[in-house]
Tab-separated table of C-alpha atoms in Angstrom:
chain	number	residue	atom	x	y	z
A	255	UNK	CA	-21.168	24.094	-4.955
A	256	UNK	CA	-18.074	24.269	-7.195
A	257	UNK	CA	-18.445	20.773	-8.744
A	258	UNK	CA	-21.811	19.028	-8.904
A	259	UNK	CA	-20.699	15.765	-10.538
A	260	UNK	CA	-17.368	14.063	-9.832
A	261	UNK	CA	-15.973	10.979	-11.544
A	262	UNK	CA	-13.277	9.161	-9.552
A	263	UNK	CA	-10.861	6.929	-11.481
A	264	UNK	CA	-8.612	4.282	-9.960
A	265	UNK	CA	-5.699	3.750	-12.347
A	266	UNK	CA	-4.238	0.231	-12.454
A	267	UNK	CA	-1.883	-1.604	-14.829
A	268	UNK	CA	-0.846	-5.249	-15.076
A	269	UNK	CA	2.764	-4.046	-15.353
A	270	UNK	CA	2.629	-3.128	-11.663
A	271	UNK	CA	3.214	-6.811	-10.987
A	272	UNK	CA	0.151	-7.355	-8.788
A	273	UNK	CA	-1.859	-9.445	-11.229
A	274	UNK	CA	-4.183	-9.103	-14.174
A	275	UNK	CA	-6.945	-7.582	-12.044
A	276	UNK	CA	-7.349	-6.324	-8.494
A	277	UNK	CA	-8.475	-8.735	-5.793
A	278	UNK	CA	-10.198	-6.028	-3.754
A	279	UNK	CA	-11.639	-2.574	-4.336
A	280	UNK	CA	-9.077	0.209	-3.702
A	281	UNK	CA	-9.588	1.151	-0.079
A	282	UNK	CA	-8.310	4.729	-0.406
A	283	UNK	CA	-10.871	5.506	-3.085
A	284	UNK	CA	-13.433	3.654	-1.007
A	285	UNK	CA	-12.870	6.037	1.900
A	286	UNK	CA	-13.132	9.062	-0.385
A	287	UNK	CA	-16.350	7.763	-1.945
A	288	UNK	CA	-17.893	7.088	1.451
A	289	UNK	CA	-17.077	10.605	2.648
A	290	UNK	CA	-18.554	12.124	-0.526
A	291	UNK	CA	-21.723	10.108	0.136
A	292	UNK	CA	-21.778	11.520	3.659
A	293	UNK	CA	-21.552	15.047	2.226
A	294	UNK	CA	-24.232	14.300	-0.427
A	295	UNK	CA	-21.785	14.948	-3.268
A	296	UNK	CA	-22.831	13.193	-6.469
A	297	UNK	CA	-20.081	10.962	-7.835
A	298	UNK	CA	-19.331	7.776	-9.731
A	299	UNK	CA	-16.386	5.357	-9.730
A	300	UNK	CA	-14.513	3.642	-12.536
A	301	UNK	CA	-11.790	1.193	-11.523
A	302	UNK	CA	-9.408	0.093	-14.276
A	303	UNK	CA	-8.288	-2.661	-11.905
A	304	UNK	CA	-11.437	-4.592	-12.836
A	305	UNK	CA	-10.602	-4.796	-16.522
A	306	UNK	CA	-11.694	-1.350	-17.703
A	307	UNK	CA	-9.356	0.485	-20.057
A	308	UNK	CA	-8.660	4.036	-21.176
A	309	UNK	CA	-11.547	3.932	-23.643
A	310	UNK	CA	-13.947	3.054	-20.836
A	311	UNK	CA	-12.812	6.173	-18.966
A	312	UNK	CA	-13.394	8.366	-22.016
A	313	UNK	CA	-16.804	6.776	-22.622
A	314	UNK	CA	-17.912	7.356	-19.038
A	315	UNK	CA	-16.903	11.014	-19.172
A	316	UNK	CA	-18.717	11.427	-22.496
A	317	UNK	CA	-21.880	9.735	-21.211
A	318	UNK	CA	-22.093	11.024	-17.620
A	319	UNK	CA	-20.586	14.475	-18.234
A	320	UNK	CA	-18.857	15.155	-14.884
A	321	UNK	CA	-17.435	18.608	-14.227
A	322	UNK	CA	-14.546	17.179	-12.154
A	323	UNK	CA	-12.525	14.016	-12.819
A	324	UNK	CA	-10.240	12.687	-10.088
A	325	UNK	CA	-7.405	10.220	-10.637
A	326	UNK	CA	-5.833	8.116	-7.892
A	327	UNK	CA	-2.160	7.722	-8.850
A	328	UNK	CA	0.424	5.250	-7.605
A	329	UNK	CA	4.111	5.700	-8.371
A	330	UNK	CA	4.102	2.402	-10.261
A	331	UNK	CA	3.349	3.044	-13.930
A	332	UNK	CA	2.873	6.793	-13.321
A	333	UNK	CA	3.970	7.819	-16.871
A	334	UNK	CA	1.057	5.828	-18.315
A	335	UNK	CA	-1.310	7.563	-15.912
A	336	UNK	CA	-0.160	10.951	-17.149
A	337	UNK	CA	-0.795	9.807	-20.723
A	338	UNK	CA	-4.373	9.010	-19.708
A	339	UNK	CA	-4.725	12.448	-18.088
A	340	UNK	CA	-3.327	14.179	-21.191
A	341	UNK	CA	-5.874	12.370	-23.357
A	342	UNK	CA	-8.727	13.348	-21.058
A	343	UNK	CA	-7.646	16.978	-21.231
A	344	UNK	CA	-7.480	16.888	-25.039
A	345	UNK	CA	-10.883	15.259	-25.450
A	346	UNK	CA	-12.674	17.138	-22.669
A	347	UNK	CA	-11.028	20.569	-22.330
A	348	UNK	CA	-13.731	21.973	-20.048
A	349	UNK	CA	-13.491	19.220	-17.432
A	350	UNK	CA	-11.385	20.021	-14.372
A	351	UNK	CA	-8.850	17.403	-13.262
A	352	UNK	CA	-7.713	16.593	-9.715
A	353	UNK	CA	-5.115	13.983	-8.758
A	354	UNK	CA	-4.278	12.300	-5.478
A	355	UNK	CA	-2.669	9.161	-4.127
A	356	UNK	CA	0.888	8.066	-3.249
A	357	UNK	CA	2.576	9.546	-6.316
A	358	UNK	CA	1.107	12.989	-5.708
A	359	UNK	CA	2.002	12.880	-2.006
A	360	UNK	CA	5.608	12.073	-2.957
A	361	UNK	CA	5.992	14.570	-5.811
A	362	UNK	CA	4.053	17.508	-4.316
A	363	UNK	CA	4.027	20.714	-6.389
A	364	UNK	CA	6.232	19.068	-9.021
A	365	UNK	CA	3.245	16.976	-10.050
A	366	UNK	CA	1.334	20.067	-11.191
A	367	UNK	CA	4.430	21.967	-12.277
A	368	UNK	CA	5.370	19.245	-14.760
A	369	UNK	CA	1.831	18.532	-15.944
A	370	UNK	CA	-0.163	21.555	-17.069
A	371	UNK	CA	-3.169	19.341	-17.799
A	372	UNK	CA	-3.797	18.929	-14.046
A	373	UNK	CA	-5.804	21.592	-12.228
A	374	UNK	CA	-5.555	20.383	-8.624
A	375	UNK	CA	-3.650	17.903	-6.498
A	376	UNK	CA	-4.286	16.590	-2.997
A	377	UNK	CA	-1.383	15.563	-0.761
A	378	UNK	CA	-1.795	12.664	1.652
A	379	UNK	CA	-5.392	12.171	2.872
A	380	UNK	CA	-8.028	13.228	0.369
A	381	UNK	CA	-11.444	12.635	1.910
A	382	UNK	CA	-12.083	16.035	3.470
A	383	UNK	CA	-10.027	18.187	1.040
A	384	UNK	CA	-11.881	16.747	-1.967
A	385	UNK	CA	-15.239	17.389	-0.317
A	386	UNK	CA	-14.130	20.962	0.417
A	387	UNK	CA	-13.054	21.370	-3.218
A	388	UNK	CA	-16.415	20.145	-4.529
A	389	UNK	CA	-18.396	22.210	-2.036
A	390	UNK	CA	-16.726	25.473	-3.033
A	391	UNK	CA	-14.454	26.219	-0.069
A	392	UNK	CA	-11.919	28.859	-1.143
A	393	UNK	CA	-8.838	27.169	-2.585
A	394	UNK	CA	-6.392	28.774	-0.172
A	395	UNK	CA	-8.355	27.331	2.778
A	396	UNK	CA	-8.356	23.675	1.693
A	397	UNK	CA	-5.681	21.732	3.640
A	398	UNK	CA	-3.238	19.729	1.527
A	399	UNK	CA	-4.490	21.168	-1.767
A	400	UNK	CA	-2.105	21.960	-4.630
A	401	UNK	CA	-3.509	24.552	-7.032
A	402	UNK	CA	-2.619	27.283	-9.506
A	403	UNK	CA	-3.109	30.993	-9.035
A	404	UNK	CA	-4.441	33.155	-11.887
A	405	UNK	CA	-0.817	33.972	-12.746
A	406	UNK	CA	0.033	30.262	-13.051
A	407	UNK	CA	2.008	29.910	-9.809
A	408	UNK	CA	1.649	26.482	-8.218
A	409	UNK	CA	0.730	26.689	-4.522
A	410	UNK	CA	0.756	23.874	-1.942
A	411	UNK	CA	-1.406	24.577	1.090
A	412	UNK	CA	-0.402	23.505	4.580
A	413	UNK	CA	-1.283	19.948	5.505
A	414	UNK	CA	-3.762	18.866	8.129
A	415	UNK	CA	-3.853	15.247	9.261
A	416	UNK	CA	-7.368	14.195	10.165
A	417	UNK	CA	-8.602	11.822	12.845
A	418	UNK	CA	-9.281	8.511	11.148
A	419	UNK	CA	-12.054	7.905	13.673
A	420	UNK	CA	-14.002	10.805	12.147
A	421	UNK	CA	-14.100	9.142	8.716
A	422	UNK	CA	-16.850	6.610	7.916
A	423	UNK	CA	-15.498	3.270	6.756
A	424	UNK	CA	-16.176	2.320	3.123
A	425	UNK	CA	-19.359	0.428	2.236
A	426	UNK	CA	-18.450	0.563	-1.485
A	427	UNK	CA	-21.970	1.512	-2.551
A	428	UNK	CA	-20.590	3.111	-5.733
A	429	UNK	CA	-18.476	0.050	-6.592
A	430	UNK	CA	-19.388	-3.219	-8.277
A	431	UNK	CA	-17.958	-5.614	-5.689
A	432	UNK	CA	-18.737	-8.612	-7.898
A	433	UNK	CA	-16.117	-7.418	-10.414
A	434	UNK	CA	-13.205	-8.179	-8.060
A	435	UNK	CA	-11.421	-11.519	-7.929
A	436	UNK	CA	-11.997	-12.690	-4.362
A	437	UNK	CA	-14.822	-12.989	-1.880
A	438	UNK	CA	-12.682	-11.273	0.758
A	439	UNK	CA	-12.893	-7.647	1.839
A	440	UNK	CA	-10.084	-5.355	2.981
A	441	UNK	CA	-10.187	-2.874	5.843
A	442	UNK	CA	-7.778	-0.437	7.465
A	443	UNK	CA	-7.754	0.304	11.191
A	444	UNK	CA	-4.893	2.807	11.472
A	445	UNK	CA	-2.826	5.270	9.467
A	446	UNK	CA	0.648	6.703	9.768
A	447	UNK	CA	4.066	5.190	10.436
A	448	UNK	CA	6.545	6.596	12.988
A	449	UNK	CA	9.419	4.412	11.790
A	450	UNK	CA	12.335	5.319	9.546
A	451	UNK	CA	12.967	2.307	7.293
A	452	UNK	CA	14.996	3.765	4.449
A	453	UNK	CA	13.447	1.640	1.668
A	454	UNK	CA	9.821	2.480	2.493
A	455	UNK	CA	7.522	5.359	1.502
A	456	UNK	CA	4.841	4.871	4.131
A	457	UNK	CA	5.802	7.565	6.645
A	458	UNK	CA	5.907	10.138	3.842
A	459	UNK	CA	2.473	9.132	2.524
A	460	UNK	CA	0.216	9.236	5.582
A	461	UNK	CA	2.373	10.973	8.145
A	462	UNK	CA	4.783	9.893	10.858
A	463	UNK	CA	2.158	9.953	13.605
A	464	UNK	CA	0.333	6.673	14.118
A	465	UNK	CA	-3.436	7.170	14.368
A	466	UNK	CA	-5.639	4.234	15.260
A	467	UNK	CA	-9.381	3.709	15.262
A	468	UNK	CA	-11.080	2.607	18.466
A	469	UNK	CA	-11.420	-1.145	19.050
A	470	UNK	CA	-15.214	-0.905	18.919
A	471	UNK	CA	-15.087	0.898	15.567
A	472	UNK	CA	-12.803	-1.786	14.119
A	473	UNK	CA	-14.971	-4.658	15.310
A	474	UNK	CA	-18.143	-2.909	14.122
A	475	UNK	CA	-16.678	-2.814	10.603
A	476	UNK	CA	-15.618	-6.475	10.731
A	477	UNK	CA	-19.097	-7.437	11.938
A	478	UNK	CA	-20.733	-5.318	9.221
A	479	UNK	CA	-18.870	-7.179	6.478
A	480	UNK	CA	-19.409	-10.544	8.153
A	481	UNK	CA	-23.153	-9.890	8.070
A	482	UNK	CA	-22.823	-9.007	4.367
A	483	UNK	CA	-21.426	-12.486	3.736
A	484	UNK	CA	-17.684	-11.758	3.972
A	485	UNK	CA	-16.003	-14.111	6.451
A	486	UNK	CA	-12.518	-13.413	5.055
A	487	UNK	CA	-11.221	-10.024	6.215
A	488	UNK	CA	-7.860	-8.580	5.118
A	489	UNK	CA	-6.419	-5.903	7.416
A	490	UNK	CA	-4.097	-3.697	5.359
A	491	UNK	CA	-2.464	-1.708	8.186
A	492	UNK	CA	1.304	-1.312	8.161
A	493	UNK	CA	1.292	-1.096	11.961
A	494	UNK	CA	-1.762	-2.977	13.208
A	495	UNK	CA	0.054	-4.159	16.359
A	496	UNK	CA	1.550	-0.741	17.200
A	497	UNK	CA	-0.745	-0.276	20.240
A	498	UNK	CA	-0.713	-3.557	22.157
A	499	UNK	CA	-3.610	-2.616	24.449
A	500	UNK	CA	-5.767	-1.705	21.459
A	501	UNK	CA	-4.874	-5.005	19.780
A	502	UNK	CA	-5.791	-7.018	22.870
A	503	UNK	CA	-9.084	-5.093	23.186
A	504	UNK	CA	-9.939	-5.733	19.509
A	505	UNK	CA	-9.167	-9.428	19.968
A	506	UNK	CA	-11.356	-9.612	23.064
A	507	UNK	CA	-14.305	-7.954	21.327
A	508	UNK	CA	-14.050	-10.286	18.329
A	509	UNK	CA	-14.069	-13.400	20.512
A	510	UNK	CA	-17.311	-12.181	22.115
A	511	UNK	CA	-19.079	-12.090	18.751
A	512	UNK	CA	-20.905	-14.974	17.079
A	513	UNK	CA	-18.780	-14.949	13.920
A	514	UNK	CA	-18.016	-18.560	13.079
A	515	UNK	CA	-15.325	-19.313	10.477
A	516	UNK	CA	-14.050	-15.741	10.600
A	517	UNK	CA	-10.676	-15.661	8.845
A	518	UNK	CA	-8.597	-12.510	9.370
A	519	UNK	CA	-5.359	-11.849	7.486
A	520	UNK	CA	-2.835	-9.211	8.523
A	521	UNK	CA	-1.663	-8.328	5.021
A	522	UNK	CA	0.836	-5.755	6.257
A	523	UNK	CA	2.314	-8.285	8.650
A	524	UNK	CA	3.556	-7.646	12.175
A	525	UNK	CA	6.626	-5.593	12.931
A	526	UNK	CA	9.246	-7.809	14.589
A	527	UNK	CA	9.918	-5.310	17.363
A	528	UNK	CA	6.249	-5.634	18.475
A	529	UNK	CA	6.304	-9.394	18.843
A	530	UNK	CA	5.830	-11.056	22.203
A	531	UNK	CA	3.792	-14.029	23.325
A	532	UNK	CA	0.866	-11.955	24.599
A	533	UNK	CA	0.569	-10.092	21.294
A	534	UNK	CA	0.736	-13.254	19.194
A	535	UNK	CA	-1.863	-15.035	21.337
A	536	UNK	CA	-4.224	-12.053	20.974
A	537	UNK	CA	-3.721	-12.135	17.211
A	538	UNK	CA	-4.400	-15.880	17.147
A	539	UNK	CA	-7.644	-15.473	19.117
A	540	UNK	CA	-8.847	-12.994	16.477
A	541	UNK	CA	-8.906	-15.751	13.876
A	542	UNK	CA	-5.536	-15.002	12.252
A	543	UNK	CA	-3.900	-18.153	10.902
A	544	UNK	CA	-1.239	-16.685	8.591
A	545	UNK	CA	1.292	-14.177	9.883
A	546	UNK	CA	3.971	-12.293	7.939
A	547	UNK	CA	7.225	-10.710	9.054
A	548	UNK	CA	9.191	-8.192	7.020
A	549	UNK	CA	12.624	-9.469	8.018
A	550	UNK	CA	14.350	-7.748	5.023
A	551	UNK	CA	17.812	-9.180	5.802
A	552	UNK	CA	19.626	-11.820	7.816
A	553	UNK	CA	22.530	-9.423	8.353
A	554	UNK	CA	22.666	-7.074	11.345
A	555	UNK	CA	24.843	-4.750	9.287
A	556	UNK	CA	22.112	-4.310	6.697
A	557	UNK	CA	19.310	-4.066	9.264
A	558	UNK	CA	21.170	-1.215	10.944
A	559	UNK	CA	21.859	0.496	7.615
A	560	UNK	CA	18.171	0.476	6.611
A	561	UNK	CA	17.039	1.561	10.098
A	562	UNK	CA	14.816	-1.449	10.530
A	563	UNK	CA	14.719	-1.088	14.303
A	564	UNK	CA	15.463	-4.732	15.100
A	565	UNK	CA	18.301	-7.227	14.860
A	566	UNK	CA	18.617	-10.803	13.625
A	567	UNK	CA	18.320	-12.261	17.117
A	568	UNK	CA	14.958	-10.527	17.590
A	569	UNK	CA	13.806	-11.778	14.196
A	570	UNK	CA	14.760	-15.346	15.058
A	571	UNK	CA	12.901	-15.134	18.358
A	572	UNK	CA	9.751	-13.740	16.708
A	573	UNK	CA	9.751	-16.346	13.918
A	574	UNK	CA	10.307	-19.261	16.313
A	575	UNK	CA	7.568	-18.035	18.635
A	576	UNK	CA	5.062	-17.714	15.802
A	577	UNK	CA	5.911	-21.175	14.416
A	578	UNK	CA	5.651	-22.754	17.875
A	579	UNK	CA	2.216	-21.171	18.384
A	580	UNK	CA	0.959	-22.818	15.232
A	581	UNK	CA	0.852	-19.882	12.825
A	582	UNK	CA	1.559	-20.352	9.157
A	583	UNK	CA	4.503	-17.975	8.757
A	584	UNK	CA	5.576	-15.945	5.719
A	585	UNK	CA	8.915	-14.086	5.593
A	586	UNK	CA	9.804	-11.139	3.342
A	587	UNK	CA	13.377	-10.256	2.351
A	588	UNK	CA	14.910	-7.601	0.085
A	589	UNK	CA	17.960	-8.120	-2.128
A	590	UNK	CA	20.172	-5.301	-3.392
A	591	UNK	CA	20.517	-2.944	-0.430
A	592	UNK	CA	23.406	-0.448	-0.551
A	593	UNK	CA	26.633	-1.971	0.825
A	594	UNK	CA	25.062	-5.455	0.813
A	595	UNK	CA	27.506	-8.231	-0.068
A	596	UNK	CA	27.012	-11.840	-1.163
A	597	UNK	CA	27.899	-12.815	2.408
A	598	UNK	CA	24.992	-10.688	3.682
A	599	UNK	CA	22.644	-12.313	1.156
A	600	UNK	CA	23.820	-15.768	2.267
A	601	UNK	CA	22.817	-14.849	5.809
A	602	UNK	CA	19.328	-13.977	4.536
A	603	UNK	CA	19.099	-17.341	2.761
A	604	UNK	CA	20.220	-19.146	5.909
A	605	UNK	CA	17.613	-17.344	8.018
A	606	UNK	CA	14.887	-18.095	5.477
A	607	UNK	CA	15.635	-21.828	5.840
A	608	UNK	CA	16.282	-21.902	9.581
A	609	UNK	CA	12.678	-22.356	10.683
A	610	UNK	CA	9.746	-24.391	9.430
A	611	UNK	CA	7.969	-21.471	7.773
A	612	UNK	CA	5.332	-21.813	5.049
A	613	UNK	CA	6.545	-19.222	2.576
A	614	UNK	CA	9.423	-16.873	1.848
A	615	UNK	CA	9.609	-14.069	-0.690
A	616	UNK	CA	12.626	-12.133	-1.939
A	617	UNK	CA	12.174	-8.727	-3.581
A	618	UNK	CA	14.521	-6.772	-5.797
A	619	UNK	CA	15.141	-3.357	-4.218
A	620	UNK	CA	13.367	-0.655	-6.230
A	621	UNK	CA	14.265	2.840	-4.968
A	622	UNK	CA	11.226	5.103	-4.566
A	623	UNK	CA	11.352	8.877	-4.575
A	624	UNK	CA	11.053	10.313	-1.101
A	625	UNK	CA	12.849	7.413	0.623
A	626	UNK	CA	16.142	7.219	2.469
A	627	UNK	CA	17.463	4.733	-0.089
A	628	UNK	CA	16.950	7.234	-2.912
A	629	UNK	CA	18.683	9.909	-0.822
A	630	UNK	CA	21.604	7.524	-0.237
A	631	UNK	CA	21.892	6.837	-3.981
A	632	UNK	CA	21.961	10.555	-4.755
A	633	UNK	CA	24.528	11.307	-2.048
A	634	UNK	CA	26.972	8.404	-2.499
A	635	UNK	CA	27.918	8.328	-6.177
A	636	UNK	CA	25.562	5.438	-6.880
A	637	UNK	CA	24.188	5.140	-10.407
A	638	UNK	CA	20.638	4.477	-11.490
A	639	UNK	CA	20.943	2.160	-14.482
A	640	UNK	CA	17.465	3.082	-15.702
A	641	UNK	CA	15.417	6.222	-15.367
A	642	UNK	CA	12.952	6.377	-12.490
A	643	UNK	CA	10.086	6.516	-14.980
A	644	UNK	CA	11.372	3.424	-16.803
A	645	UNK	CA	11.612	1.025	-13.884
A	646	UNK	CA	8.526	2.375	-12.162
A	647	UNK	CA	6.563	1.844	-15.387
A	648	UNK	CA	7.072	-1.923	-15.381
A	649	UNK	CA	7.570	-3.476	-11.954
A	650	UNK	CA	6.771	-6.861	-13.443
A	651	UNK	CA	9.689	-6.614	-15.872
A	652	UNK	CA	12.166	-5.381	-13.257
A	653	UNK	CA	11.436	-7.975	-10.584
A	654	UNK	CA	14.730	-9.705	-11.385
A	655	UNK	CA	16.721	-6.825	-12.904
A	656	UNK	CA	18.935	-4.674	-10.610
A	657	UNK	CA	18.202	-0.997	-11.218
A	658	UNK	CA	21.159	0.717	-9.553
A	659	UNK	CA	24.884	0.248	-9.023
A	660	UNK	CA	26.530	1.471	-5.839
A	661	UNK	CA	30.047	1.568	-4.429
A	662	UNK	CA	30.938	-0.821	-1.635
A	663	UNK	CA	28.277	-3.440	-2.311
A	664	UNK	CA	27.537	-6.208	-4.761
A	665	UNK	CA	28.213	-5.739	-8.441
A	666	UNK	CA	25.284	-5.775	-10.858
A	667	UNK	CA	26.218	-9.351	-11.802
A	668	UNK	CA	26.257	-10.419	-8.155
A	669	UNK	CA	22.859	-8.831	-7.527
A	670	UNK	CA	21.388	-10.647	-10.512
A	671	UNK	CA	22.953	-13.914	-9.303
A	672	UNK	CA	21.536	-13.385	-5.794
A	673	UNK	CA	18.057	-12.824	-7.222
A	674	UNK	CA	18.339	-16.044	-9.239
A	675	UNK	CA	19.556	-17.947	-6.182
A	676	UNK	CA	16.605	-16.673	-4.163
A	677	UNK	CA	14.284	-18.710	-6.389
A	678	UNK	CA	16.028	-21.874	-5.186
A	679	UNK	CA	15.384	-20.876	-1.566
A	680	UNK	CA	11.721	-20.191	-2.360
A	681	UNK	CA	11.411	-23.596	-4.037
A	682	UNK	CA	13.081	-25.365	-1.109
A	683	UNK	CA	10.611	-23.850	1.343
A	684	UNK	CA	7.674	-24.767	-0.911
A	685	UNK	CA	8.897	-28.370	-1.261
A	686	UNK	CA	9.391	-28.642	2.482
A	687	UNK	CA	5.856	-27.357	3.082
A	688	UNK	CA	4.411	-29.856	0.579
A	689	UNK	CA	6.240	-32.748	2.258
A	690	UNK	CA	4.935	-31.628	5.642
A	691	UNK	CA	1.354	-31.431	4.305
A	692	UNK	CA	1.603	-34.979	2.926
A	693	UNK	CA	2.765	-36.319	6.286
A	694	UNK	CA	-0.235	-34.681	7.953
């Protein structure tokens, strides 16, 4: 065995804009931990999303003395994560360091090339590669591994996408579940995204091929957590409804179970192009009360530009159908797309108010590396007003601050005005919902 004791660190910062602490344990690290348990690899977890800080990481390394420390890195706040890694290297020079997560999958060999403190990286899915690394499989034979040769050359091995069905779902035995905010639990039933939305990283993170677990496997996990006292289940899939037959089968199996008061949330929402009455009824029978749609824009011009794969008419039909079936409906929009005008934004505002939905959210467009939007910026004389590291380091700060200027679209002042105006739309929807609740 190459590494006998592995410490896994989930890195989280309030500046990411997702709250002071995490609501749920990080599911990616949960999967890795569960697979290491399966392989009898000794490991511990420290999650800074529960209030732990850098000093807690150093103390755990000092006390437990792991020979490998792994960091799960998101693109948000990545410079701070590298500061943490640098400090670990300085204080514990003999400890090997491995990194994984979305930022590593996006950056690839650059992540190791720019950071000599890091010994290994894992691209995309890390469960099996990390187990191989710990168990002593030769470095060149570990799929998705980034490593250095004796001469210092950084090598990225070929990828291998694994069957999600072969991976045990997380039981979080190495986590303190009581340290998270809610009494809900999150699960994932599929990986991969075959779609081409230009603002989104997902297809570059877990592959373009959609891979779903069997209906029985999904329901077994829901039932497991229900029996552990968790009646609120959050499904994090980006494409839960991709396979309609699988969805209907999952719904049928759930209705056969004695799970009273089961409350399932589709956190990733439902893609508008999937929506039909049969699909929505199956979702409703599962115990889903709240449904979200990533509409992004009320302008067909913008929807075509971002390769959303639907048009406004389809969005209107999906929203109306969901409202009529009694769902509480949440809509997501993005402001600041390339070539977007104030007229396009007005169409988004109009669509947000057209139906009796429960919530709307408007997001400032933040270009990620590895997305079509970032490619467009680089190819069309657009200007990033802040460095990538700067705006990714403080999502909370930049929620209302445009980060790039582009020809043919709104000016910076117009983008800022549109973001301010979006708050009025949000307030209108909230007031309308409150009035409706009072009448009931």
